[in-house]
PDB file of C-alpha atoms and ligand atoms in Angstrom:
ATOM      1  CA  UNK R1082      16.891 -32.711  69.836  1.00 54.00           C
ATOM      2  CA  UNK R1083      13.616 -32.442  71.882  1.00 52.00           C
ATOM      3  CA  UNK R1084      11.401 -33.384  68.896  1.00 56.00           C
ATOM      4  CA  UNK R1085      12.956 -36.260  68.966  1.00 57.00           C
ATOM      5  CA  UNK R1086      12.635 -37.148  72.267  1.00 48.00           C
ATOM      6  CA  UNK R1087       9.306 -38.836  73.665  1.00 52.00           C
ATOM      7  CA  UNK R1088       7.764 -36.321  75.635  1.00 51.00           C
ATOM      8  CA  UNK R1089       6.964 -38.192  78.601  1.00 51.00           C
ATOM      9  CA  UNK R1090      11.112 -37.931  79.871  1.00 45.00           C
ATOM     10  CA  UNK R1091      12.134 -34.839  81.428  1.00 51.00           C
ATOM     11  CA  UNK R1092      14.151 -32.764  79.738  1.00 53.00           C
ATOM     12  CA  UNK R1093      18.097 -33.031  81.170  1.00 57.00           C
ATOM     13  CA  UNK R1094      19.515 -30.357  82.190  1.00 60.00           C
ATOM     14  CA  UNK R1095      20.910 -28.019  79.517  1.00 73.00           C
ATOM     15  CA  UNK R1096      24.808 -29.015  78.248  1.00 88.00           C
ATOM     16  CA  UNK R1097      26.915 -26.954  80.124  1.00 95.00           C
ATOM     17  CA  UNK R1098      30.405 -25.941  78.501  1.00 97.00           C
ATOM     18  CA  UNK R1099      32.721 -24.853  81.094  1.00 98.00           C
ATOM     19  CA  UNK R1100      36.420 -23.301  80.962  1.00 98.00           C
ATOM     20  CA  UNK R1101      38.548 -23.096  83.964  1.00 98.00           C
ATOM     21  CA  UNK R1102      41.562 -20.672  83.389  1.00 98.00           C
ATOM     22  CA  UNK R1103      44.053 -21.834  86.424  1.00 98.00           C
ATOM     23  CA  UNK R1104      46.612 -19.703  88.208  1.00 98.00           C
ATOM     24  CA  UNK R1105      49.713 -20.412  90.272  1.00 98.00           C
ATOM     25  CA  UNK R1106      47.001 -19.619  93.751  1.00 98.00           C
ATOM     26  CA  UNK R1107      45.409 -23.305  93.059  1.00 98.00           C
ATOM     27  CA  UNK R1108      48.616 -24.810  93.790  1.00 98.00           C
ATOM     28  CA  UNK R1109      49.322 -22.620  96.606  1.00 98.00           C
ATOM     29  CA  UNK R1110      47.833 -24.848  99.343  1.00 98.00           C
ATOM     30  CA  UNK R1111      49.491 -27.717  97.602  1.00 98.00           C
ATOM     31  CA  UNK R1112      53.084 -25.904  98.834  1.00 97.00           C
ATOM     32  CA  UNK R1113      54.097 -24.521  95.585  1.00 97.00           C
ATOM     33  CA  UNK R1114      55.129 -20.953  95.636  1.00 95.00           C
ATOM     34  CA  UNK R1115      52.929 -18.105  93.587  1.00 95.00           C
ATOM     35  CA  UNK R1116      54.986 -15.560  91.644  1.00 95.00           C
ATOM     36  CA  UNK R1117      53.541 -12.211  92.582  1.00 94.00           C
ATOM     37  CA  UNK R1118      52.383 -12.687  96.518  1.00 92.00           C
ATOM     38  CA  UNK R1119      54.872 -11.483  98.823  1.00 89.00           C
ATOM     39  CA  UNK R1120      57.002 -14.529  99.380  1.00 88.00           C
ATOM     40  CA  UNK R1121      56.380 -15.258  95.373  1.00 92.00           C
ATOM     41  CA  UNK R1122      59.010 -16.853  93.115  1.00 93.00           C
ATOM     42  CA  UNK R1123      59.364 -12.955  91.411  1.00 93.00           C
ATOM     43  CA  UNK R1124      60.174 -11.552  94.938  1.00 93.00           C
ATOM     44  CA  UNK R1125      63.553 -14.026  94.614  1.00 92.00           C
ATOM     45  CA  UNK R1126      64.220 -14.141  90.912  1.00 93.00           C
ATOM     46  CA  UNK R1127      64.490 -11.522  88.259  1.00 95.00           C
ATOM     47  CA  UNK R1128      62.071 -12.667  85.452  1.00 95.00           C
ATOM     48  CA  UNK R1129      64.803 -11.266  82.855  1.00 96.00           C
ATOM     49  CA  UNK R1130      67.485 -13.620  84.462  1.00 96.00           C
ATOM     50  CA  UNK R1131      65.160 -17.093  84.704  1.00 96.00           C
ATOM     51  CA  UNK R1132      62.153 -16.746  82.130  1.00 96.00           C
ATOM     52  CA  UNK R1133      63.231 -15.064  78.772  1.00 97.00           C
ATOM     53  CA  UNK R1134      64.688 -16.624  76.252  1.00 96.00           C
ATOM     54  CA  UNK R1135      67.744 -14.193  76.312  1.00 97.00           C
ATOM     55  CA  UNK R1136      67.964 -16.107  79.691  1.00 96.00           C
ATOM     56  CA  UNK R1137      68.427 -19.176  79.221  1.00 94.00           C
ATOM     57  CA  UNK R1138      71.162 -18.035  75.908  1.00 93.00           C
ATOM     58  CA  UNK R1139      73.067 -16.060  78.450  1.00 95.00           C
ATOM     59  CA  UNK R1140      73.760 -18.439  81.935  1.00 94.00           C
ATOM     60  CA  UNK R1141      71.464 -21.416  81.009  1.00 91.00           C
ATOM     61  CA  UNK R1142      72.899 -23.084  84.012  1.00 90.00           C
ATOM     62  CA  UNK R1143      71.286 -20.717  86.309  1.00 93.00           C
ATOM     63  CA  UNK R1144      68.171 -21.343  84.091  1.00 94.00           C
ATOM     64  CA  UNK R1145      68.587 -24.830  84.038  1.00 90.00           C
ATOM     65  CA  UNK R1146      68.610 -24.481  88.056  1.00 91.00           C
ATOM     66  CA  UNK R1147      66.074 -22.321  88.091  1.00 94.00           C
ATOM     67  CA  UNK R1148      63.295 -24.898  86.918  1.00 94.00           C
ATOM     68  CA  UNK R1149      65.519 -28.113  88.563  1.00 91.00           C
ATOM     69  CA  UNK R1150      64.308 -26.426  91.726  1.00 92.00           C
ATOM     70  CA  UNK R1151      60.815 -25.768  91.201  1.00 94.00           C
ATOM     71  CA  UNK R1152      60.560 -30.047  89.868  1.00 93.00           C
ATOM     72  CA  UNK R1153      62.511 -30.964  92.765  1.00 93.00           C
ATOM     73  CA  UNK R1154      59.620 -28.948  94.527  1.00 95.00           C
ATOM     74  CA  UNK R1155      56.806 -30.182  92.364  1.00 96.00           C
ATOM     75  CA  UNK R1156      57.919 -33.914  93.745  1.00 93.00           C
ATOM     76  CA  UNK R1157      57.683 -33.441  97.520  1.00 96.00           C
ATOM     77  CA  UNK R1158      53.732 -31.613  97.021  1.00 98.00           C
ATOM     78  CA  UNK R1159      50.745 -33.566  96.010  1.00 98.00           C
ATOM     79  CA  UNK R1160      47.223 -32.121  94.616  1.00 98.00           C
ATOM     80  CA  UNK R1161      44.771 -30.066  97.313  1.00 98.00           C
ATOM     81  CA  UNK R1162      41.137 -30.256  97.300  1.00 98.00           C
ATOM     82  CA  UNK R1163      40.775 -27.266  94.420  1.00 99.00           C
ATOM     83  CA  UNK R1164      43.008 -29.502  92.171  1.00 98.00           C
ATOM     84  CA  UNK R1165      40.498 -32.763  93.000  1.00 98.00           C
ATOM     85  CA  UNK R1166      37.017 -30.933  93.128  1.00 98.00           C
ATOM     86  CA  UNK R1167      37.920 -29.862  89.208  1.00 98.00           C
ATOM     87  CA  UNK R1168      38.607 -33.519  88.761  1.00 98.00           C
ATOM     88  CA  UNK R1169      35.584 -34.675  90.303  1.00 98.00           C
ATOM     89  CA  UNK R1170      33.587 -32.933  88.221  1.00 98.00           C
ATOM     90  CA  UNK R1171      35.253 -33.689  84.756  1.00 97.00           C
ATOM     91  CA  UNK R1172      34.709 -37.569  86.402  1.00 97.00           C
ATOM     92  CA  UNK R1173      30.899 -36.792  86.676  1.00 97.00           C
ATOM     93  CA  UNK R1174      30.471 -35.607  83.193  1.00 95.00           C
ATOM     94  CA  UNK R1175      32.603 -39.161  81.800  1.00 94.00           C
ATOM     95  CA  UNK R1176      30.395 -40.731  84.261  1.00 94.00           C
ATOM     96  CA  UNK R1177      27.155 -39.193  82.918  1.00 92.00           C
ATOM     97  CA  UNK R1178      26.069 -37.608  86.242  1.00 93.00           C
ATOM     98  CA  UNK R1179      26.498 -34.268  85.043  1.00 94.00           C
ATOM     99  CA  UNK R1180      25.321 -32.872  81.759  1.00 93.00           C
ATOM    100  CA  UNK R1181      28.528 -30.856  80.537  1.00 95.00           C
ATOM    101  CA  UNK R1182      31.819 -30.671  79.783  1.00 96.00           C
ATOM    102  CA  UNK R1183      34.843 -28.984  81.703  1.00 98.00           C
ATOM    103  CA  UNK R1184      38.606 -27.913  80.169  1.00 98.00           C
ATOM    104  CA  UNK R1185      41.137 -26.438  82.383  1.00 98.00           C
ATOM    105  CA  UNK R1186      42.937 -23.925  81.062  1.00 98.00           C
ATOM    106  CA  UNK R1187      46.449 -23.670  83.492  1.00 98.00           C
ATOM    107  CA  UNK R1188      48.864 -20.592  83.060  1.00 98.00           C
ATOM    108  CA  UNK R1189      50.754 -23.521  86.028  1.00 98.00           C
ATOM    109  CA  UNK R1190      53.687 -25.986  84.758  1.00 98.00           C
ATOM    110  CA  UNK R1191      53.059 -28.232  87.384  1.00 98.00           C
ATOM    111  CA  UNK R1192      51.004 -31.342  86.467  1.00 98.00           C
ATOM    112  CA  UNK R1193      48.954 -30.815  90.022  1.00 98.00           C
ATOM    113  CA  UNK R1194      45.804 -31.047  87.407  1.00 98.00           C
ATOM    114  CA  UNK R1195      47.166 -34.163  86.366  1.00 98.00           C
ATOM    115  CA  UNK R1196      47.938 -36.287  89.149  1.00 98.00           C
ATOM    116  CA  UNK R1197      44.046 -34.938  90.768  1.00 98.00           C
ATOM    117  CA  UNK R1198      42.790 -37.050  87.634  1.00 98.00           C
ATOM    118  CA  UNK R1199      41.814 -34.062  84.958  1.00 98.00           C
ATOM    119  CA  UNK R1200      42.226 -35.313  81.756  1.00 98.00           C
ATOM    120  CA  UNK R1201      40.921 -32.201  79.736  1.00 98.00           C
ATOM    121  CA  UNK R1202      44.021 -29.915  80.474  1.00 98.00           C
ATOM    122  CA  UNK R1203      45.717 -27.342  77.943  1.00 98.00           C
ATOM    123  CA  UNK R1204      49.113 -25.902  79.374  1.00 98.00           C
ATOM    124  CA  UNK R1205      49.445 -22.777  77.632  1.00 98.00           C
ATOM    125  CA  UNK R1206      52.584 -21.611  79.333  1.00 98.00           C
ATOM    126  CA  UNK R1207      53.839 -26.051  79.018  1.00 98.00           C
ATOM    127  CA  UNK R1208      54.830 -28.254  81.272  1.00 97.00           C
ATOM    128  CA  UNK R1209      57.933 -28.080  84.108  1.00 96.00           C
ATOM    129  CA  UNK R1210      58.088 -31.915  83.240  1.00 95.00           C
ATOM    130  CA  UNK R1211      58.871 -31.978  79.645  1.00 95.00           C
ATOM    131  CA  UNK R1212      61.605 -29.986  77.696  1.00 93.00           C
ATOM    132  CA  UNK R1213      61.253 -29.253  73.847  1.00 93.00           C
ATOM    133  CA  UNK R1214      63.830 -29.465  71.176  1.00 93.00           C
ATOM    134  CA  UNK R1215      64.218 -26.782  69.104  1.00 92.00           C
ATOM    135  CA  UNK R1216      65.150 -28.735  66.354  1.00 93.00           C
ATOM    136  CA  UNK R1217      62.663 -31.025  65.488  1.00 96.00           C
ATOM    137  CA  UNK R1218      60.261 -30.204  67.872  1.00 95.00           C
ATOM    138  CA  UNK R1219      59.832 -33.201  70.019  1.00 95.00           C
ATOM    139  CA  UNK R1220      58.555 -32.182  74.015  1.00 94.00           C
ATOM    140  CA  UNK R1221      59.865 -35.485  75.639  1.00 92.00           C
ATOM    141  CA  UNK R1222      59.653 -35.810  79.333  1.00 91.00           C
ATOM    142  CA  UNK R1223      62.256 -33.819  81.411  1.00 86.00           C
ATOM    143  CA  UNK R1224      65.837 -35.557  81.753  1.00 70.00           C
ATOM    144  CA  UNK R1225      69.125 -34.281  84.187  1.00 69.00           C
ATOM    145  CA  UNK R1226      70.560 -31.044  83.283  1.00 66.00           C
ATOM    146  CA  UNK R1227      68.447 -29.525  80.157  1.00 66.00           C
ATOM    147  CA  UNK R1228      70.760 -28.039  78.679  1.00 70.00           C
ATOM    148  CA  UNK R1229      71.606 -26.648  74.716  1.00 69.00           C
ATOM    149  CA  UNK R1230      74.665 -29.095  74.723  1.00 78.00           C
ATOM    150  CA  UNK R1231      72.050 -31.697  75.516  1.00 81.00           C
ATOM    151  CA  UNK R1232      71.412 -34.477  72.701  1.00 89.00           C
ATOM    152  CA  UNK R1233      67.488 -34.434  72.200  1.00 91.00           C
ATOM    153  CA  UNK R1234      66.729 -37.829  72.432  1.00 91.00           C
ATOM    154  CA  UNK R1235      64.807 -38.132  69.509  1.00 93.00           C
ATOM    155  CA  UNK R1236      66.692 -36.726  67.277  1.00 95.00           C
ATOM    156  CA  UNK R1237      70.027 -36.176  69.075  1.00 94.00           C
ATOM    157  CA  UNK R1238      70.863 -32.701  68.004  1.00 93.00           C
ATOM    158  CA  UNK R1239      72.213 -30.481  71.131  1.00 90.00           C
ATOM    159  CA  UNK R1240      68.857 -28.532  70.751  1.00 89.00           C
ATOM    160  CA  UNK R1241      66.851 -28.810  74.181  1.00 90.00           C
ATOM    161  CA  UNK R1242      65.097 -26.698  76.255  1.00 92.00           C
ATOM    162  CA  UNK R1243      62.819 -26.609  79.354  1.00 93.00           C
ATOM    163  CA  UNK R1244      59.469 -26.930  77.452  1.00 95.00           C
ATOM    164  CA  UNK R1245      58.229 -23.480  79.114  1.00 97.00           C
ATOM    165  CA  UNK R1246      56.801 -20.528  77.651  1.00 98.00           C
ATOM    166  CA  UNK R1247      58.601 -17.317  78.415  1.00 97.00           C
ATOM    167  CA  UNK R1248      58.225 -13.801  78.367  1.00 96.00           C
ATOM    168  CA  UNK R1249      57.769 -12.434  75.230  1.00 95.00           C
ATOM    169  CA  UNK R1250      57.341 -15.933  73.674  1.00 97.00           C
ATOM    170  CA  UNK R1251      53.779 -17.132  71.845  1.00 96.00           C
ATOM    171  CA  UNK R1252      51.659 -19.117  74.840  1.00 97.00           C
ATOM    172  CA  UNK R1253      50.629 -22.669  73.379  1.00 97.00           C
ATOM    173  CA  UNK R1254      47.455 -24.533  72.391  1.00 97.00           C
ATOM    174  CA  UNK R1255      45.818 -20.792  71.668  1.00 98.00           C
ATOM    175  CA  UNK R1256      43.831 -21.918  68.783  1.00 97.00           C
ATOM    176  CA  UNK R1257      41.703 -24.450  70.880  1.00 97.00           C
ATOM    177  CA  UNK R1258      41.738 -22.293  74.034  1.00 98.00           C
ATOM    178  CA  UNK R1259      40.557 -19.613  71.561  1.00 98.00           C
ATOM    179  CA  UNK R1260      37.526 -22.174  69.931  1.00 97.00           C
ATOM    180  CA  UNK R1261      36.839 -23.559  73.982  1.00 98.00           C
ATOM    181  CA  UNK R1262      36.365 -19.689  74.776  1.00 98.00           C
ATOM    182  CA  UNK R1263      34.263 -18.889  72.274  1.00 98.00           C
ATOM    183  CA  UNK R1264      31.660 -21.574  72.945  1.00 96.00           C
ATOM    184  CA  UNK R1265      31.678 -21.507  76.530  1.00 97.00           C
ATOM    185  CA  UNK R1266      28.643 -20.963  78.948  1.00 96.00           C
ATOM    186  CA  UNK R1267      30.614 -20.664  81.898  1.00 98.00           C
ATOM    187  CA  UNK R1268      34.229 -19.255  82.560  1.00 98.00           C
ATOM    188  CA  UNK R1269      35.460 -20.018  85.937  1.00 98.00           C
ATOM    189  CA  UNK R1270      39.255 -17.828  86.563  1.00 98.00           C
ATOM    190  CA  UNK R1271      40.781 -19.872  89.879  1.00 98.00           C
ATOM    191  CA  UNK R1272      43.961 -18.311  91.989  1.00 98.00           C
ATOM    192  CA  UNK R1273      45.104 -16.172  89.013  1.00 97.00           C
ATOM    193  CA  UNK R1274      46.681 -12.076  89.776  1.00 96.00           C
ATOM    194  CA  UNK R1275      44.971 -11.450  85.820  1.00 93.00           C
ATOM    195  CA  UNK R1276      48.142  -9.206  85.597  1.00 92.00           C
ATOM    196  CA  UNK R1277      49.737 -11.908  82.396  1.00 94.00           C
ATOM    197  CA  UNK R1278      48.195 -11.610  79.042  1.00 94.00           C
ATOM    198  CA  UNK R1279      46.615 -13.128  77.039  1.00 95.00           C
ATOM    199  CA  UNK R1280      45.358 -15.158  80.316  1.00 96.00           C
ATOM    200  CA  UNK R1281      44.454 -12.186  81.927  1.00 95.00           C
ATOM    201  CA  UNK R1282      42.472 -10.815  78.438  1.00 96.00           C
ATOM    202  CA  UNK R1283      40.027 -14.346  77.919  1.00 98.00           C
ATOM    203  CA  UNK R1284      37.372 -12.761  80.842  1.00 97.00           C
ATOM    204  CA  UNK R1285      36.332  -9.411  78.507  1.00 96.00           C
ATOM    205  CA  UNK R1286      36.469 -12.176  75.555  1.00 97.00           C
ATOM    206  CA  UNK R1287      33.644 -14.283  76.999  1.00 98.00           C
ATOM    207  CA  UNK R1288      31.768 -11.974  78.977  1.00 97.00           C
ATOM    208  CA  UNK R1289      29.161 -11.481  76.010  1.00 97.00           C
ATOM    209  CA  UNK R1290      27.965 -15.166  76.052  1.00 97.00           C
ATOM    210  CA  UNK R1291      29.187 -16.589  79.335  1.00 98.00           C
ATOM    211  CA  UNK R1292      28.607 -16.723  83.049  1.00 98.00           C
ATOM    212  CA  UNK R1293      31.773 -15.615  84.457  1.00 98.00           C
ATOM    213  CA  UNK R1294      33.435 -16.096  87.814  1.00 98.00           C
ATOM    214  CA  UNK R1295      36.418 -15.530  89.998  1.00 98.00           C
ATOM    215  CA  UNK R1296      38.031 -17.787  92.733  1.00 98.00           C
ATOM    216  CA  UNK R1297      40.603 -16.109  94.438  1.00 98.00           C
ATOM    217  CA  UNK R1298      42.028 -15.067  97.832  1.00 98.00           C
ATOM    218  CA  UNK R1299      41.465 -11.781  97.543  1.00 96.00           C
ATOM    219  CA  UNK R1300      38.457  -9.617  95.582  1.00 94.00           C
ATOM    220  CA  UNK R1301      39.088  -9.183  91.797  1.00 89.00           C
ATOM    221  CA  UNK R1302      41.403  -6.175  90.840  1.00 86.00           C
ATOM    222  CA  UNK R1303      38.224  -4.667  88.813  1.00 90.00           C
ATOM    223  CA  UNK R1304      35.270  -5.126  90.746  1.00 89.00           C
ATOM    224  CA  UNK R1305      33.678  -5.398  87.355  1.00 93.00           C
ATOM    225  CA  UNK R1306      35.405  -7.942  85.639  1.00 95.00           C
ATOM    226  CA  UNK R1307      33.534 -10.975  86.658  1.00 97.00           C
ATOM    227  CA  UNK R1308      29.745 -10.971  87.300  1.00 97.00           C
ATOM    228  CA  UNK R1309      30.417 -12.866  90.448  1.00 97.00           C
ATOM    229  CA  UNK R1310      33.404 -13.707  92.893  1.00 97.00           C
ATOM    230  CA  UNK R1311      34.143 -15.744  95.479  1.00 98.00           C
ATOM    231  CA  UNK R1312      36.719 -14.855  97.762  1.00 98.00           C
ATOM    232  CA  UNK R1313      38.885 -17.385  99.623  1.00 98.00           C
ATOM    233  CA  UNK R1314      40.857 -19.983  99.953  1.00 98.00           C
ATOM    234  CA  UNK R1315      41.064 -22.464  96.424  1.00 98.00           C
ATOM    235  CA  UNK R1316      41.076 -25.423  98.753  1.00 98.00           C
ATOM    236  CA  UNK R1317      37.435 -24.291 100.185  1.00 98.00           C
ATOM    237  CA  UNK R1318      35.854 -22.657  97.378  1.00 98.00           C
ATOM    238  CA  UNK R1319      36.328 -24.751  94.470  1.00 98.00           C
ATOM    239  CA  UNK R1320      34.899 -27.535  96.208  1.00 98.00           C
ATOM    240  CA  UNK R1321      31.905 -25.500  97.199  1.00 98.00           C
ATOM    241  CA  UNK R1322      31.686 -24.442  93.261  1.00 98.00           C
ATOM    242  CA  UNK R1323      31.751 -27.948  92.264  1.00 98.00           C
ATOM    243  CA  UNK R1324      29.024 -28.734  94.299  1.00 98.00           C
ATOM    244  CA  UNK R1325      26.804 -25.863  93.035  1.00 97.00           C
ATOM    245  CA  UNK R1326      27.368 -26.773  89.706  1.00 97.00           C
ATOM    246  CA  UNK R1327      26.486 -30.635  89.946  1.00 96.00           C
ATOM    247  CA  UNK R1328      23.707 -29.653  91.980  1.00 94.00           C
ATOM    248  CA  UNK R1329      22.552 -27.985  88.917  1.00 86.00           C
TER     249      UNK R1329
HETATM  250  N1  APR P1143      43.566 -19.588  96.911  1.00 52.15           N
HETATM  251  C1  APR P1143      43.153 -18.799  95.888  1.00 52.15           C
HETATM  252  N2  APR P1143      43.926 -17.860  95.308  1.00 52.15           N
HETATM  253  C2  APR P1143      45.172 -17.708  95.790  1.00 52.15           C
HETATM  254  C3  APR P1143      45.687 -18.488  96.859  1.00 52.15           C
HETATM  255  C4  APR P1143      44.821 -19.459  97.424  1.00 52.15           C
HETATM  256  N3  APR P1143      45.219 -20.239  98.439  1.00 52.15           N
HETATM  257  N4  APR P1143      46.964 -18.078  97.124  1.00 52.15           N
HETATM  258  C5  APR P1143      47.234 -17.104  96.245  1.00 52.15           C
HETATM  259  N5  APR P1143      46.162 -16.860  95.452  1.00 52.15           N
HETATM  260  C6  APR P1143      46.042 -15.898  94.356  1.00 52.15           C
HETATM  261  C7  APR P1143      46.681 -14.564  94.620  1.00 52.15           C
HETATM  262  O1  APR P1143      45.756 -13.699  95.269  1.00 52.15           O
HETATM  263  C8  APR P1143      47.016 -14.105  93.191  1.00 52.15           C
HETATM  264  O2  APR P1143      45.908 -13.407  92.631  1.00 52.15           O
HETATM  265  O3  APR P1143      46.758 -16.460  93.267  1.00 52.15           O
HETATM  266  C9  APR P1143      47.224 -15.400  92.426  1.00 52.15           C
HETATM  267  C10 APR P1143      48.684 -15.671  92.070  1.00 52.15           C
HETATM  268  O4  APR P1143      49.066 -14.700  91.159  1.00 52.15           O
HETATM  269  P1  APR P1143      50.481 -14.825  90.438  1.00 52.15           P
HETATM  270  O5  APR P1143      51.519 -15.115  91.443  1.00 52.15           O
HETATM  271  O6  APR P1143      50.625 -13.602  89.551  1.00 52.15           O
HETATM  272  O7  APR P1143      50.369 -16.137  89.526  1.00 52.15           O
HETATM  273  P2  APR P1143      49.669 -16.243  88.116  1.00 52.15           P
HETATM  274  O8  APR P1143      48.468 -15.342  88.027  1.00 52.15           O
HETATM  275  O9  APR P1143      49.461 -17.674  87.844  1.00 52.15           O
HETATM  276  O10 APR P1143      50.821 -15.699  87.104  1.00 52.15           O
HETATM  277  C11 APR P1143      50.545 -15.775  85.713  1.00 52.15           C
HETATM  278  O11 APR P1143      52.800 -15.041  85.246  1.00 52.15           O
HETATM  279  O12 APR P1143      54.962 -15.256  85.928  1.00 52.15           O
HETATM  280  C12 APR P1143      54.082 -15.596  84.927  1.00 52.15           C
HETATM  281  O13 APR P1143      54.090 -17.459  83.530  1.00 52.15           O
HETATM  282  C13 APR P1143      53.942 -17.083  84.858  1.00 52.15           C
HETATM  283  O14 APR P1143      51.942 -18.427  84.630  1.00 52.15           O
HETATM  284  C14 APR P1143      52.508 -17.329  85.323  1.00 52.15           C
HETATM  285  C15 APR P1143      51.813 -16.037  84.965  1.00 52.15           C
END
């Protein structure tokens, strides 16, 4: 605390606590589709036949294809400058060149994030690379052909599942996305349509105690919303947030 610090040093910079809620638009540039833009994954697939759990009861084969296409996808793209500018900075704080802390928040299932070098990532909608067993729970990386006559590996029960969240199903990790939210000084919402809750709900939850801002292609549905936006491209406006922020 400053009394305990000589008084000849400069004070550092306050500790900055940021989350970044993440959006299908930050993998965009990478090649991945969105859902809701005009060439989106929803413009092809009825949500009701792919991403309920009624689904994947009724033709999990199409299911099962469903999310075999978006991996096969998810291997031919690799991260874009929005993906490594969040990385960069999460490097600076280990580093100690920048006073904070940074947690991505991704409503995405690809591990983009990942592979840019983020460490601090919560997937509350989980992870196209893992599937889940529904019998004891294990979320062991994806294998072949997911399917409920599929032995979990762990505990061999015919009980998998692609480890995604669907509609009408309880996102994950809410508790610490909840504690992150309500400590934060900055919330940065990148290449998300704000149309999925609770995603879409954690900007009115912070606004009270946190700078707030939106990265997106196109202005913010209510102009309100966020104290400040910055409209464009992920690929050139993260970057340029990045370097605001270390530049303190
Ligand atoms: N840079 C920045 N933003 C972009 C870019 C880009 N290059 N390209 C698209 N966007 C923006 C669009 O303007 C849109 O606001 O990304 C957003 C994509 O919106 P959606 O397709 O609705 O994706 P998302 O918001 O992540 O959907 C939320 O809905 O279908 C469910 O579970 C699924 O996690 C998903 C959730």
């Amino acid at each position: 605390s400053p009394m305990e610090r000589p008084l000849e040093r400069p004070l550092e910079r306050p500790w900055e606590r940021i989350v970044v809620l993440t959006g299908a638009g930050i993998s965009r540039e990478s090649g991945l589709e969105t859902f809701r833009d005009g060439d989106g994954l929803w413009s092809r697939y009825a949500i009701e036949d792919v991403c309920t759990p009624h689904a994947f009861h009724r033709d999990p084969l199409l299911v099962d294809r469903f999310y075999n296409d978006r991996r096969a996808e998810l291997w031919r793209v690799r991260p874009n400058d929005a993906h490594l500018a969040l990385a960069r900075l999460e490097h600076a704080a280990r580093a100690g060149e920048w006073d904070g802390e940074i947690l991505i928040v991704t409503q995405n299932i690809d591990d983009l994030h990942e592979r840019a070098g983020s460490r601090n990532v919560v997937h509350m909608h989980g992870e196209l690379l893992r599937v889940r067993c529904t019998a004891c729970g294990a979320t062991p990386d994806w294998q072949e052909n997911c399917l409920p006559q599929t032995p979990c590996p762990i505990c061999h029960r015919p009980a998998l599942r692609p480890d995604v969240v669907w509609f009408g199903e309880i996102p994950l990790h809410m508790e610490r996305i909840q504690a992150a939210l309500d400590r934060c000084d900055r919330f940065v919402s990148i290449g998300t349509s704000g149309t999925v809750y609770p995603a879409a709900g954690f900007v009115a939850q912070v606004r009270d105690h946190a700078d707030t801002l939106d990265i997106n292609l196109e202005a913010p549905a209510v102009p309100t919303a966020f104290e400040r936006s910055m409209v464009g491209a992920a690929t050139r406006m993260v970057p340029r947030w990045v370097d605001e922020v270390l530049a303190g």
